[in-house]
mmCIF file of C-alpha atoms and ligand atoms in Angstrom:
data_model
loop_
_atom_site.group_PDB
_atom_site.id
_atom_site.type_symbol
_atom_site.label_atom_id
_atom_site.label_comp_id
_atom_site.label_asym_id
_atom_site.label_seq_id
_atom_site.Cartn_x
_atom_site.Cartn_y
_atom_site.Cartn_z
ATOM 1 C CA MET A 1 4.045 1.527 -3.603
ATOM 2 C CA ILE A 2 2.306 1.030 -6.984
ATOM 3 C CA GLU A 3 2.109 3.799 -9.550
ATOM 4 C CA PHE A 4 0.390 3.952 -12.922
ATOM 5 C CA HIS A 5 1.648 6.552 -15.377
ATOM 6 C CA ASP A 6 -0.610 7.013 -18.403
ATOM 7 C CA VAL A 7 -1.402 3.302 -18.587
ATOM 8 C CA SER A 8 -3.708 1.966 -21.308
ATOM 9 C CA LYS A 9 -4.949 -1.442 -22.409
ATOM 10 C CA THR A 10 -7.139 -2.385 -25.352
ATOM 11 C CA PHE A 11 -8.727 -5.726 -26.170
ATOM 12 C CA ALA A 12 -9.297 -6.232 -29.910
ATOM 13 C CA GLY A 13 -9.196 -2.507 -30.520
ATOM 14 C CA ARG A 14 -11.595 -1.661 -27.695
ATOM 15 C CA PRO A 15 -10.138 0.254 -24.759
ATOM 16 C CA ALA A 16 -10.570 -1.542 -21.427
ATOM 17 C CA ALA A 17 -8.387 0.940 -19.540
ATOM 18 C CA SER A 18 -7.435 4.377 -20.821
ATOM 19 C CA HIS A 19 -4.668 6.718 -19.693
ATOM 20 C CA LEU A 20 -4.742 5.682 -16.065
ATOM 21 C CA ASN A 21 -2.737 7.703 -13.570
ATOM 22 C CA LEU A 22 -2.972 6.063 -10.183
ATOM 23 C CA HIS A 23 -1.025 5.834 -6.980
ATOM 24 C CA PHE A 24 -1.685 3.020 -4.541
ATOM 25 C CA ALA A 25 0.086 4.239 -1.439
ATOM 26 C CA GLU A 26 1.976 1.882 0.862
ATOM 27 C CA GLY A 27 -0.299 0.609 3.606
ATOM 28 C CA ALA A 28 -3.444 2.103 2.057
ATOM 29 C CA PHE A 29 -6.653 0.189 1.468
ATOM 30 C CA SER A 30 -7.601 1.289 -2.057
ATOM 31 C CA VAL A 31 -10.837 0.278 -3.733
ATOM 32 C CA LEU A 32 -11.498 0.256 -7.486
ATOM 33 C CA ILE A 33 -15.207 0.757 -7.933
ATOM 34 C CA GLY A 34 -17.491 1.032 -10.929
ATOM 35 C CA THR A 35 -20.211 -0.802 -12.815
ATOM 36 C CA SER A 36 -19.607 -4.074 -14.623
ATOM 37 C CA GLY A 37 -17.282 -3.667 -17.605
ATOM 38 C CA SER A 38 -15.798 -0.372 -16.400
ATOM 39 C CA GLY A 39 -12.262 -1.784 -16.421
ATOM 40 C CA LYS A 40 -11.707 -2.566 -12.726
ATOM 41 C CA SER A 41 -10.482 -6.148 -13.115
ATOM 42 C CA THR A 42 -8.302 -5.216 -16.070
ATOM 43 C CA THR A 43 -6.687 -2.509 -13.951
ATOM 44 C CA LEU A 44 -6.116 -4.901 -11.045
ATOM 45 C CA LYS A 45 -4.711 -7.674 -13.248
ATOM 46 C CA MET A 46 -2.253 -5.297 -14.852
ATOM 47 C CA ILE A 47 -0.652 -4.919 -11.404
ATOM 48 C CA ASN A 48 0.413 -8.600 -11.237
ATOM 49 C CA ARG A 49 0.708 -8.958 -14.997
ATOM 50 C CA LEU A 50 -2.182 -11.349 -15.453
ATOM 51 C CA VAL A 51 -2.934 -8.716 -18.079
ATOM 52 C CA GLU A 52 0.006 -6.925 -19.719
ATOM 53 C CA HIS A 53 -0.434 -3.187 -20.261
ATOM 54 C CA ASP A 54 -0.084 -1.856 -23.813
ATOM 55 C CA SER A 55 1.387 1.518 -23.001
ATOM 56 C CA GLY A 56 2.443 3.723 -20.142
ATOM 57 C CA GLN A 57 4.366 2.602 -17.069
ATOM 58 C CA ILE A 58 3.432 0.663 -13.976
ATOM 59 C CA ARG A 59 5.931 0.912 -11.142
ATOM 60 C CA PHE A 60 6.054 -1.332 -8.112
ATOM 61 C CA ALA A 61 8.336 -0.091 -5.328
ATOM 62 C CA GLY A 62 9.995 2.121 -7.941
ATOM 63 C CA GLU A 63 10.606 -0.530 -10.622
ATOM 64 C CA GLU A 64 8.695 -0.915 -13.890
ATOM 65 C CA ILE A 65 6.910 -4.231 -13.414
ATOM 66 C CA ARG A 66 7.995 -5.509 -16.802
ATOM 67 C CA SER A 67 11.597 -5.433 -15.609
ATOM 68 C CA LEU A 68 10.775 -7.875 -12.768
ATOM 69 C CA PRO A 69 10.495 -11.628 -13.336
ATOM 70 C CA VAL A 70 6.784 -12.368 -13.363
ATOM 71 C CA LEU A 71 6.988 -15.085 -10.704
ATOM 72 C CA GLU A 72 8.908 -12.852 -8.348
ATOM 73 C CA LEU A 73 6.339 -10.109 -8.892
ATOM 74 C CA ARG A 74 3.462 -12.461 -8.105
ATOM 75 C CA ARG A 75 5.195 -13.820 -5.023
ATOM 76 C CA ARG A 76 5.273 -10.304 -3.665
ATOM 77 C CA MET A 77 1.551 -9.879 -4.333
ATOM 78 C CA GLY A 78 -1.202 -12.053 -2.898
ATOM 79 C CA TYR A 79 -4.244 -12.456 -5.125
ATOM 80 C CA ALA A 80 -7.737 -13.413 -4.001
ATOM 81 C CA ILE A 81 -10.781 -13.661 -6.248
ATOM 82 C CA GLN A 82 -14.454 -14.436 -5.973
ATOM 83 C CA SER A 83 -14.316 -17.908 -7.454
ATOM 84 C CA ILE A 84 -11.550 -18.610 -4.929
ATOM 85 C CA GLY A 85 -9.917 -21.386 -6.945
ATOM 86 C CA LEU A 86 -9.212 -23.663 -3.986
ATOM 87 C CA PHE A 87 -7.848 -27.033 -4.997
ATOM 88 C CA PRO A 88 -10.746 -29.448 -4.392
ATOM 89 C CA HIS A 89 -8.627 -32.483 -3.478
ATOM 90 C CA TRP A 90 -6.417 -30.575 -1.072
ATOM 91 C CA THR A 91 -7.269 -29.940 2.561
ATOM 92 C CA VAL A 92 -7.670 -26.477 4.028
ATOM 93 C CA ALA A 93 -4.130 -26.619 5.406
ATOM 94 C CA GLN A 94 -2.689 -27.739 2.067
ATOM 95 C CA ASN A 95 -4.566 -25.037 0.202
ATOM 96 C CA ILE A 96 -3.326 -22.316 2.539
ATOM 97 C CA ALA A 97 0.225 -23.658 2.213
ATOM 98 C CA THR A 98 0.272 -23.628 -1.620
ATOM 99 C CA VAL A 99 2.782 -20.811 -1.988
ATOM 100 C CA LEU A 100 4.790 -21.897 1.074
ATOM 101 C CA GLN A 101 5.340 -25.311 -0.536
ATOM 102 C CA LEU A 102 6.551 -23.609 -3.709
ATOM 103 C CA GLU A 103 8.910 -21.533 -1.608
ATOM 104 C CA LYS A 104 10.176 -24.722 0.060
ATOM 105 C CA TRP A 105 9.402 -23.767 3.640
ATOM 106 C CA THR A 106 10.088 -26.568 6.140
ATOM 107 C CA LYS A 107 7.142 -28.666 7.313
ATOM 108 C CA ALA A 108 7.299 -27.270 10.823
ATOM 109 C CA ARG A 109 7.348 -23.658 9.640
ATOM 110 C CA ILE A 110 4.464 -24.306 7.278
ATOM 111 C CA ALA A 111 2.410 -25.890 10.066
ATOM 112 C CA ASP A 112 3.020 -22.877 12.318
ATOM 113 C CA ARG A 113 2.174 -20.422 9.576
ATOM 114 C CA VAL A 114 -1.040 -22.273 8.681
ATOM 115 C CA ASP A 115 -2.125 -22.195 12.346
ATOM 116 C CA GLU A 116 -1.357 -18.500 12.531
ATOM 117 C CA LEU A 117 -3.315 -17.685 9.365
ATOM 118 C CA MET A 118 -6.294 -19.780 10.374
ATOM 119 C CA ALA A 119 -6.449 -17.903 13.667
ATOM 120 C CA LEU A 120 -6.097 -14.570 11.855
ATOM 121 C CA LEU A 121 -9.015 -15.392 9.535
ATOM 122 C CA GLY A 122 -11.189 -16.796 12.304
ATOM 123 C CA LEU A 123 -11.085 -20.395 11.026
ATOM 124 C CA GLU A 124 -11.532 -23.060 13.705
ATOM 125 C CA PRO A 125 -8.470 -25.365 14.033
ATOM 126 C CA SER A 126 -10.813 -28.330 13.499
ATOM 127 C CA LEU A 127 -11.263 -27.227 9.856
ATOM 128 C CA ARG A 128 -7.578 -27.870 9.109
ATOM 129 C CA ASP A 129 -8.068 -31.257 7.457
ATOM 130 C CA ARG A 130 -11.382 -30.627 5.730
ATOM 131 C CA TYR A 131 -11.760 -30.393 1.978
ATOM 132 C CA PRO A 132 -13.212 -27.279 0.321
ATOM 133 C CA HIS A 133 -16.591 -28.909 -0.424
ATOM 134 C CA GLN A 134 -16.994 -29.512 3.323
ATOM 135 C CA LEU A 135 -16.847 -25.775 4.032
ATOM 136 C CA SER A 136 -19.427 -22.990 3.817
ATOM 137 C CA GLY A 137 -18.963 -20.287 1.180
ATOM 138 C CA GLY A 138 -17.733 -17.865 3.822
ATOM 139 C CA GLN A 139 -15.196 -20.364 5.153
ATOM 140 C CA GLN A 140 -13.948 -21.090 1.640
ATOM 141 C CA GLN A 141 -13.472 -17.394 1.070
ATOM 142 C CA ARG A 142 -11.535 -17.089 4.337
ATOM 143 C CA VAL A 143 -9.256 -19.918 3.195
ATOM 144 C CA GLY A 144 -8.757 -18.069 -0.096
ATOM 145 C CA VAL A 145 -7.706 -14.907 1.751
ATOM 146 C CA ALA A 146 -5.458 -16.902 4.123
ATOM 147 C CA ARG A 147 -3.765 -18.486 1.128
ATOM 148 C CA ALA A 148 -3.238 -15.089 -0.508
ATOM 149 C CA LEU A 149 -1.617 -13.794 2.687
ATOM 150 C CA ALA A 150 0.459 -16.915 3.395
ATOM 151 C CA ALA A 151 3.864 -15.808 2.166
ATOM 152 C CA ASN A 152 3.539 -12.327 3.672
ATOM 153 C CA PRO A 153 3.090 -10.518 0.358
ATOM 154 C CA GLN A 154 3.734 -6.784 0.288
ATOM 155 C CA VAL A 155 0.490 -6.227 -1.591
ATOM 156 C CA LEU A 156 -2.864 -7.959 -1.471
ATOM 157 C CA LEU A 157 -4.974 -7.787 -4.651
ATOM 158 C CA MET A 158 -8.633 -8.769 -4.294
ATOM 159 C CA ASP A 159 -11.194 -8.978 -7.098
ATOM 160 C CA GLU A 160 -14.801 -9.015 -5.820
ATOM 161 C CA PRO A 161 -13.662 -11.457 -3.131
ATOM 162 C CA PHE A 162 -16.959 -11.475 -1.250
ATOM 163 C CA GLY A 163 -19.250 -11.160 -4.257
ATOM 164 C CA ALA A 164 -20.818 -14.592 -3.975
ATOM 165 C CA LEU A 165 -21.605 -14.462 -0.255
ATOM 166 C CA ASP A 166 -24.861 -13.774 1.547
ATOM 167 C CA PRO A 167 -25.081 -10.316 3.171
ATOM 168 C CA VAL A 168 -24.401 -11.502 6.720
ATOM 169 C CA THR A 169 -21.332 -13.562 5.846
ATOM 170 C CA ARG A 170 -20.182 -10.787 3.601
ATOM 171 C CA GLY A 171 -20.476 -8.235 6.390
ATOM 172 C CA ALA A 172 -18.498 -10.500 8.717
ATOM 173 C CA LEU A 173 -15.701 -10.905 6.166
ATOM 174 C CA GLN A 174 -15.604 -7.184 5.464
ATOM 175 C CA ALA A 175 -15.130 -6.584 9.172
ATOM 176 C CA GLU A 176 -12.332 -9.190 9.189
ATOM 177 C CA MET A 177 -10.607 -7.428 6.294
ATOM 178 C CA THR A 178 -10.689 -4.099 8.088
ATOM 179 C CA ARG A 179 -9.228 -5.748 11.171
ATOM 180 C CA ILE A 180 -6.549 -7.598 9.186
ATOM 181 C CA HIS A 181 -5.607 -4.427 7.370
ATOM 182 C CA ARG A 182 -5.242 -2.653 10.688
ATOM 183 C CA ILE A 183 -3.102 -5.447 12.143
ATOM 184 C CA LEU A 184 -0.878 -6.169 9.137
ATOM 185 C CA GLY A 185 -0.765 -2.698 7.591
ATOM 186 C CA ARG A 186 -0.523 -4.269 4.120
ATOM 187 C CA THR A 187 -1.149 -2.386 0.901
ATOM 188 C CA ILE A 188 -4.502 -3.645 -0.352
ATOM 189 C CA VAL A 189 -6.215 -3.048 -3.696
ATOM 190 C CA LEU A 190 -9.760 -4.369 -3.844
ATOM 191 C CA VAL A 191 -12.211 -4.390 -6.756
ATOM 192 C CA THR A 192 -15.943 -4.177 -6.132
ATOM 193 C CA HIS A 193 -19.106 -2.907 -7.763
ATOM 194 C CA ASP A 194 -20.758 -2.649 -4.336
ATOM 195 C CA ILE A 195 -20.841 0.949 -3.122
ATOM 196 C CA ASP A 196 -21.403 0.084 0.511
ATOM 197 C CA GLU A 197 -18.534 -2.375 0.486
ATOM 198 C CA ALA A 198 -16.284 0.293 -1.027
ATOM 199 C CA LEU A 199 -17.272 2.865 1.580
ATOM 200 C CA ARG A 200 -16.876 0.391 4.373
ATOM 201 C CA LEU A 201 -13.422 -0.833 3.407
ATOM 202 C CA GLY A 202 -11.579 1.775 1.408
ATOM 203 C CA ASP A 203 -9.565 4.680 2.640
ATOM 204 C CA ARG A 204 -9.141 5.642 -0.996
ATOM 205 C CA LEU A 205 -11.674 5.098 -3.770
ATOM 206 C CA ILE A 206 -11.060 5.107 -7.507
ATOM 207 C CA LEU A 207 -14.307 5.367 -9.431
ATOM 208 C CA MET A 208 -14.053 4.034 -13.000
ATOM 209 C CA ASP A 209 -16.339 4.246 -16.000
ATOM 210 C CA GLN A 210 -15.656 2.948 -19.503
ATOM 211 C CA GLY A 211 -12.013 2.311 -18.748
ATOM 212 C CA GLU A 212 -11.376 5.765 -17.370
ATOM 213 C CA VAL A 213 -10.975 7.142 -13.878
ATOM 214 C CA VAL A 214 -13.874 9.495 -13.192
ATOM 215 C CA GLN A 215 -12.749 10.534 -9.724
ATOM 216 C CA GLN A 216 -10.369 9.343 -7.020
ATOM 217 C CA GLY A 217 -10.060 10.402 -3.416
ATOM 218 C CA SER A 218 -11.223 9.580 0.062
ATOM 219 C CA PRO A 219 -14.760 8.209 0.401
ATOM 220 C CA LEU A 220 -15.807 11.455 2.045
ATOM 221 C CA GLU A 221 -14.412 13.532 -0.833
ATOM 222 C CA LEU A 222 -16.321 11.536 -3.415
ATOM 223 C CA LEU A 223 -19.551 11.749 -1.452
ATOM 224 C CA THR A 224 -19.328 15.402 -0.495
ATOM 225 C CA HIS A 225 -17.417 16.837 -3.469
ATOM 226 C CA PRO A 226 -18.459 14.733 -6.468
ATOM 227 C CA ALA A 227 -16.537 15.811 -9.573
ATOM 228 C CA ASN A 228 -19.607 15.613 -11.796
ATOM 229 C CA ASP A 229 -23.141 14.269 -12.151
ATOM 230 C CA PHE A 230 -21.904 10.783 -12.939
ATOM 231 C CA VAL A 231 -20.279 10.553 -9.503
ATOM 232 C CA ARG A 232 -23.323 12.077 -7.836
ATOM 233 C CA GLU A 233 -25.659 9.606 -9.519
ATOM 234 C CA PHE A 234 -23.347 6.687 -8.915
ATOM 235 C CA PHE A 235 -23.387 7.173 -5.167
ATOM 236 C CA GLY A 236 -27.108 7.792 -5.230
ATOM 237 C CA ARG A 237 -28.420 11.167 -4.096
ATOM 238 C CA SER A 238 -31.233 9.666 -2.082
ATOM 239 C CA GLU A 239 -28.961 7.413 -0.067
ATOM 240 C CA LEU A 240 -26.251 9.954 0.546
ATOM 241 C CA GLY A 241 -27.229 10.517 4.162
ATOM 242 C CA VAL A 242 -27.046 6.868 5.122
ATOM 243 C CA ARG A 243 -23.780 6.461 3.254
ATOM 244 C CA LEU A 244 -22.205 9.360 5.075
ATOM 245 C CA LEU A 245 -23.298 7.773 8.329
ATOM 246 C CA SER A 246 -21.377 4.656 7.354
ATOM 247 C CA LEU A 247 -18.144 6.685 7.240
ATOM 248 C CA ARG A 248 -18.444 8.095 10.758
ATOM 249 C CA THR A 249 -17.988 6.249 14.014
ATOM 250 C CA VAL A 250 -19.983 6.333 17.197
ATOM 251 C CA GLY A 251 -16.826 7.464 19.019
ATOM 252 C CA GLU A 252 -16.702 10.672 16.964
ATOM 253 C CA TYR A 253 -20.268 11.581 17.837
ATOM 254 C CA MET A 254 -20.732 10.387 21.393
ATOM 255 C CA ARG A 255 -20.974 12.652 24.387
ATOM 256 C CA SER A 256 -18.473 11.792 27.084
ATOM 257 C CA GLN A 257 -20.882 11.996 30.011
ATOM 258 C CA SER A 258 -22.954 8.861 30.186
ATOM 259 C CA ASP A 259 -24.675 9.113 33.556
ATOM 260 C CA ALA A 260 -26.801 6.049 33.958
ATOM 261 C CA VAL A 261 -27.837 5.456 30.356
ATOM 262 C CA ALA A 262 -29.391 2.014 30.278
ATOM 263 C CA GLY A 263 -29.058 -0.687 27.653
ATOM 264 C CA GLU A 264 -26.544 -2.857 25.853
ATOM 265 C CA PRO A 265 -23.742 -0.437 24.874
ATOM 266 C CA LEU A 266 -22.799 0.457 21.306
ATOM 267 C CA ARG A 267 -19.116 0.102 20.518
ATOM 268 C CA ALA A 268 -17.144 3.288 19.891
ATOM 269 C CA GLN A 269 -15.658 1.938 16.622
ATOM 270 C CA MET A 270 -19.076 1.064 15.218
ATOM 271 C CA SER A 271 -20.325 3.151 12.285
ATOM 272 C CA LEU A 272 -23.127 5.650 12.833
ATOM 273 C CA ARG A 273 -25.072 3.677 10.278
ATOM 274 C CA ASP A 274 -25.029 0.589 12.496
ATOM 275 C CA ALA A 275 -25.870 2.813 15.473
ATOM 276 C CA LEU A 276 -28.873 4.173 13.572
ATOM 277 C CA SER A 277 -30.085 0.601 13.061
ATOM 278 C CA ALA A 278 -29.688 -0.011 16.789
ATOM 279 C CA PHE A 279 -31.730 3.103 17.648
ATOM 280 C CA VAL A 280 -34.508 1.999 15.322
ATOM 281 C CA ALA A 281 -34.483 -1.639 16.429
ATOM 282 C CA ARG A 282 -34.397 -0.748 20.112
ATOM 283 C CA ARG A 283 -36.737 2.225 19.837
ATOM 284 C CA CYS A 284 -34.683 4.497 22.032
ATOM 285 C CA GLU A 285 -33.051 7.908 21.755
ATOM 286 C CA VAL A 286 -29.876 7.475 23.723
ATOM 287 C CA LEU A 287 -27.554 4.504 24.153
ATOM 288 C CA PRO A 288 -24.392 3.961 26.198
ATOM 289 C CA VAL A 289 -21.096 3.554 24.358
ATOM 290 C CA ALA A 290 -18.278 1.197 25.352
ATOM 291 C CA ASP A 291 -14.630 1.178 24.254
ATOM 292 C CA GLU A 292 -12.734 -1.830 22.879
ATOM 293 C CA GLN A 293 -12.228 -3.195 26.399
ATOM 294 C CA GLY A 294 -15.970 -3.039 27.004
ATOM 295 C CA VAL A 295 -15.683 -0.151 29.450
ATOM 296 C CA THR A 296 -18.471 2.410 29.188
ATOM 297 C CA CYS A 297 -17.003 5.664 27.910
ATOM 298 C CA GLY A 298 -19.937 7.814 26.831
ATOM 299 C CA ALA A 299 -23.394 7.975 25.341
ATOM 300 C CA LEU A 300 -24.731 8.499 21.836
ATOM 301 C CA HIS A 301 -27.841 10.638 21.390
ATOM 302 C CA PHE A 302 -30.014 9.971 18.383
ATOM 303 C CA ARG A 303 -30.636 13.684 17.815
ATOM 304 C CA ASP A 304 -26.898 14.375 17.525
ATOM 305 C CA LEU A 305 -26.979 12.424 14.283
ATOM 306 C CA LEU A 306 -29.393 15.012 12.925
ATOM 307 C CA THR A 307 -27.491 18.108 13.933
ATOM 308 C CA GLY A 308 -23.860 17.130 13.429
ATOM 309 C CA GLU A 309 -21.510 17.494 10.530
ATOM 310 C CA VAL A 310 -23.067 14.575 8.657
ATOM 311 C CA ALA A 311 -26.403 16.355 8.529
ATOM 312 C CA GLY A 312 -24.625 19.504 7.300
ATOM 313 C CA GLU A 313 -22.879 17.581 4.540
ATOM 314 C CA VAL A 314 -26.118 16.145 3.244
ATOM 315 C CA GLY A 315 -27.781 19.538 3.231
ATOM 316 C CA ALA A 316 -24.881 21.118 1.325
HETATM 317 P P1 ADP B 1 -14.924 -4.907 -14.732
HETATM 318 O O1 ADP B 1 -13.981 -5.712 -13.907
HETATM 319 O O2 ADP B 1 -15.011 -3.479 -14.296
HETATM 320 O O3 ADP B 1 -16.270 -5.530 -14.817
HETATM 321 P P2 ADP B 1 -13.182 -5.635 -16.933
HETATM 322 O O4 ADP B 1 -11.887 -5.003 -16.619
HETATM 323 O O5 ADP B 1 -13.317 -7.086 -16.663
HETATM 324 O O6 ADP B 1 -14.361 -4.827 -16.214
HETATM 325 O O7 ADP B 1 -13.533 -5.410 -18.456
HETATM 326 C C1 ADP B 1 -13.413 -4.142 -19.105
HETATM 327 C C2 ADP B 1 -13.716 -4.323 -20.572
HETATM 328 O O8 ADP B 1 -12.733 -5.114 -21.175
HETATM 329 C C3 ADP B 1 -15.044 -5.025 -20.838
HETATM 330 O O9 ADP B 1 -15.628 -4.457 -21.990
HETATM 331 C C4 ADP B 1 -14.629 -6.455 -21.098
HETATM 332 O O10 ADP B 1 -15.540 -7.098 -21.934
HETATM 333 C C5 ADP B 1 -13.284 -6.289 -21.777
HETATM 334 N N1 ADP B 1 -12.379 -7.419 -21.494
HETATM 335 C C6 ADP B 1 -11.882 -7.759 -20.282
HETATM 336 N N2 ADP B 1 -11.057 -8.822 -20.371
HETATM 337 C C7 ADP B 1 -11.035 -9.174 -21.669
HETATM 338 C C8 ADP B 1 -10.350 -10.193 -22.418
HETATM 339 N N3 ADP B 1 -9.519 -11.065 -21.823
HETATM 340 N N4 ADP B 1 -10.564 -10.221 -23.755
HETATM 341 C C9 ADP B 1 -11.385 -9.336 -24.368
HETATM 342 N N5 ADP B 1 -12.041 -8.355 -23.734
HETATM 343 C C10 ADP B 1 -11.882 -8.254 -22.406
HETATM 344 MG MG1 MG B 2 -14.374 -7.517 -12.873
#
């Protein structure tokens, strides 16, 4: 969907992005990760030409992005950032409809689309006519994402979108993004410096340092086959075990027989990391597991977390 061929960008003689070769596949959730100043935002902004690349080629659906009118390019790409940029004197509904107004949708269609997006982002209909300052940070961020998705863009670009939120709100929005990605199947490129966020959201990670790509691949590849010490250190040796747990689901580790295991069930799609928290909080060694419909479908044994593949990967 989006390809970088030997793309570089310098600011005042200093490289911000060097010789990038990247492929953001259609429908994939890609995450650019790295410390502050590593070139993540520059890379993201080159995709919608908020920053123009100096050399190399960037192709979007096969076409060099410079050959596309910039407004058309941006219409095809939603963009959501941390500082949201909601218009303070516009209501929630008006903010979400920004691009739809520009595209001259009819009033009735806009109203329907706003309702649909608010439902998708878990925003109560009663918030429709509020102004941004009357919303919580998490709600504002949801409006920002709804606005970015309004015109059904082919690509969603997100730059540290949840960076300013408290951990609970942030976790809730991350879960929403995973759900939205599953429902809409959009191509998403997200920038973050937060390792856990990257592991939670991305099906492909691109780790950057000093404007260069150090390693790219699936989260599991980066954790279990780090290309060098930088990658190993970045993901933190001591926390590797917990991080691997965050990539595996309860469903993959449960046993199918669940005869009379008591307690509030874990959900099969939950990560093993969240299951571990449940075991610790509830001081038990086995918990029932329920599927998406809430029907009990198995049981998870604490000791299986210690003997399974995850344990093997950490030992390796
Ligand atoms: P990140 O998003 O990973 O924190 P950036 O892509 O924002 O990193 O920045 C990479 C490097 O480029 C940094 O050294 C930063 O100071 C520099 N840089 C980014 N944008 C500009 C700009 N508009 N003008 C000058 N230097 C910039
Ligand atoms: Mg940045």
